Amino acid sequence: MTRLLYFAWVKDKTGIASEDIELPGGISTVADLIGWLKTRGPEFTHAFEQDGAIRAAVDQTHARLDTSVADAKEIAFFPPVTGG
Amino acid sequence: MTRLLYFAWVKDKTGIASEDIELPGGISTVADLIGWLKTRGPEFTHAFEQDGAIRAAVDQTHARLDTSVADAKEIAFFPPVTGG
Amino acid sequence: MIRVQRDDFDIGKEIDALRKGRTGIGAIVTFTGTVRDAHGEVTAMTLEHYPGMTEKELARVEAEAHARWPLQATLIVHRVGRLEPGDNIVLTAAASAHREAAFEAARFLIDYLKTSAPFWKRESGPAGDKWVEAAP
Amino acid sequence: MIRVQRDDFDIGKEIDALRKGRTGIGAIVTFTGTVRDAHGEVTAMTLEHYPGMTEKELARVEAEAHARWPLQATLIVHRVGRLEPGDNIVLTAAASAHREAAFEAARFLIDYLKTSAPFWKRESGPAGDKWVEAAP
């Protein structure tokens, strides 16, 4: 099982803050995961349609599109950060 | 009458903090005044011997060697500042 | 030291704690970020964050500052939750023997935090709520 | 605002006073200079100044900062008299809408003050007293 987390407007659009799911086979990178998430219904399609505006973290570390998610326990999606 | 002020090690060397004096004729700049002060006895000669290490202010404004002292009410001599 | 909290912070007390028991400090620089009162356009601001990752990122930012400058102590405090115009959002502080290192480190802490720590601001105003967009 | 005083200052209270009643502030930077404890070589420091000229110079430094950056408020507090290791010497603070101006102005205030305001430090230590030499 992998925990997926959504923050800020990504959460507003998906409608959920977190979920524990079994990732389907064939998903090895962040990009693969985003591609699959987009197929999960209109909320997810909408949330990830501007995928260039979304950042990801794998196991609480900033990730890139080609970062591996193979052994990830926790993957988060969020807009560019705006703290400080 | 002109008030002369001495600070920090300039004061330690002259032995006085301030004095009110009538400047002799022929003194028109800070450099002239330093030249005359050096003739006022061993303490003053000693205080002003390294005259490149001394700064001056005329009427509470930083001055240069060629600054006029003609109408000055208050002239101060001190080492480079070390506050902050 | 790093802290993420809902409550306000007291800058004077934070500096006192930073200095306490440490010798060799000659310069302390603090940066405080506050909710700007933009002509009534913002009535409140809500800060969301990613618990767990936030602390890891702030610790990384702080460690990076210590690797770059000779520092006696550093501090990052970031608030989350609902804030109002004029409220404190964030405090960074750096103590060093000399002012150059303290200024540069305090600025590095806030600059780096702003690009890497997972916080998101939502502004509330007369026209409704909106997520603040990141500076380009 | 500028102040020259024998008494210590409370950084938290100074910042509160700086912010009070002012809108549009998004960033506040403070610099605090303290008497460094240099391995027991300095047991006390005495600050002499030129009353009258000091205030004029500090006001000039502050005015110059306001001319260079958009600032809501600035503050310079400088102590005189006898101080001990760890004691506060000087505080500069700048409040602005944005952090760049606040950082640059707070640093300008202390940098400019150090070259122009008529203060002189005398250090006392086991080997006696000596006037601090200006940085070249």
Short mmCIF file of C-alpha atoms in Angstrom, two decimals, chain C residues 10-13 15 19 23-38 86-88 92 96-100 102-104 106-108 110-111 114, chain D residues 10-13 15 19 23-38 86-88 92 96-100 102-104 106-108 110-111 114:
data_model
loop_
_atom_site.label_atom_id
_atom_site.label_comp_id
_atom_site.label_asym_id
_atom_site.label_seq_id
_atom_site.Cartn_x
_atom_site.Cartn_y
_atom_site.Cartn_z
CA ASP C 10 7.57 36.62 20.85
CA ILE C 11 10.62 37.85 18.96
CA GLY C 12 12.36 39.19 22.07
CA LYS C 13 11.99 35.89 23.93
CA ILE C 15 16.30 36.02 20.64
CA ARG C 19 21.70 33.82 22.92
CA THR C 23 29.59 32.93 24.01
CA GLY C 24 31.27 34.52 21.03
CA ILE C 25 28.11 36.08 19.57
CA GLY C 26 28.69 39.59 18.21
CA ALA C 27 25.76 39.91 15.81
CA ILE C 28 22.18 38.70 15.72
CA VAL C 29 19.93 39.25 12.71
CA THR C 30 16.22 38.48 12.69
CA PHE C 31 13.72 38.47 9.86
CA THR C 32 10.02 38.59 10.68
CA GLY C 33 7.45 38.05 7.95
CA THR C 34 3.97 39.42 8.65
CA VAL C 35 0.56 39.34 6.95
CA ARG C 36 0.47 42.52 4.88
CA ASP C 37 -2.63 44.62 5.10
CA ALA C 38 -3.21 45.16 1.37
CA GLY C 86 -0.50 42.38 10.89
CA ASP C 87 0.02 38.91 12.39
CA ASN C 88 3.43 37.27 12.43
CA THR C 92 14.29 33.47 10.98
CA SER C 96 27.37 34.87 14.57
CA ALA C 97 30.61 36.50 15.67
CA HIS C 98 30.30 38.96 12.76
CA ARG C 99 27.48 40.81 11.09
CA GLU C 100 28.13 39.69 7.51
CA ALA C 102 24.45 36.85 10.50
CA PHE C 103 22.84 38.98 7.76
CA GLU C 104 23.59 36.54 4.98
CA ALA C 106 19.16 35.08 8.16
CA ARG C 107 18.37 36.03 4.58
CA PHE C 108 19.37 32.62 3.24
CA ILE C 110 14.01 32.88 4.59
CA ASP C 111 14.90 32.78 0.88
CA LYS C 114 10.30 30.20 0.61
CA ASP D 10 14.35 45.21 24.75
CA ILE D 11 14.34 44.06 21.13
CA GLY D 12 10.80 42.68 21.30
CA LYS D 13 9.39 45.93 22.66
CA ILE D 15 9.84 45.93 17.26
CA ARG D 19 5.01 48.14 13.97
CA THR D 23 -0.15 49.09 7.93
CA GLY D 24 1.48 47.59 4.86
CA ILE D 25 4.41 46.04 6.71
CA GLY D 26 5.31 42.59 5.39
CA ALA D 27 8.91 42.28 6.58
CA ILE D 28 10.89 43.45 9.59
CA VAL D 29 14.65 42.93 9.86
CA THR D 30 16.63 43.65 13.01
CA PHE D 31 20.35 43.70 13.60
CA THR D 32 21.66 43.51 17.16
CA GLY D 33 25.33 44.07 17.88
CA THR D 34 26.63 42.65 21.16
CA VAL D 35 29.87 42.72 23.13
CA ARG D 36 31.70 39.59 22.02
CA ASP D 37 33.20 37.44 24.72
CA ALA D 38 36.65 36.99 23.21
CA GLY D 86 27.16 39.59 26.07
CA ASP D 87 25.58 43.02 26.51
CA ASN D 88 23.69 44.70 23.70
CA THR D 92 19.05 48.67 13.84
CA SER D 96 9.02 47.36 4.68
CA ALA D 97 6.38 45.74 2.50
CA HIS D 98 9.02 43.37 1.14
CA ARG D 99 11.97 41.53 2.58
CA GLU D 100 14.63 42.74 0.14
CA ALA D 102 14.04 45.44 4.92
CA PHE D 103 17.24 43.37 4.76
CA GLU D 104 19.16 45.89 2.69
CA ALA D 106 18.83 47.20 8.18
CA ARG D 107 22.27 46.33 6.89
CA PHE D 108 22.83 49.79 5.42
CA ILE D 110 24.56 49.42 10.67
CA ASP D 111 27.22 49.61 7.92
CA LYS D 114 29.87 52.14 11.73
#
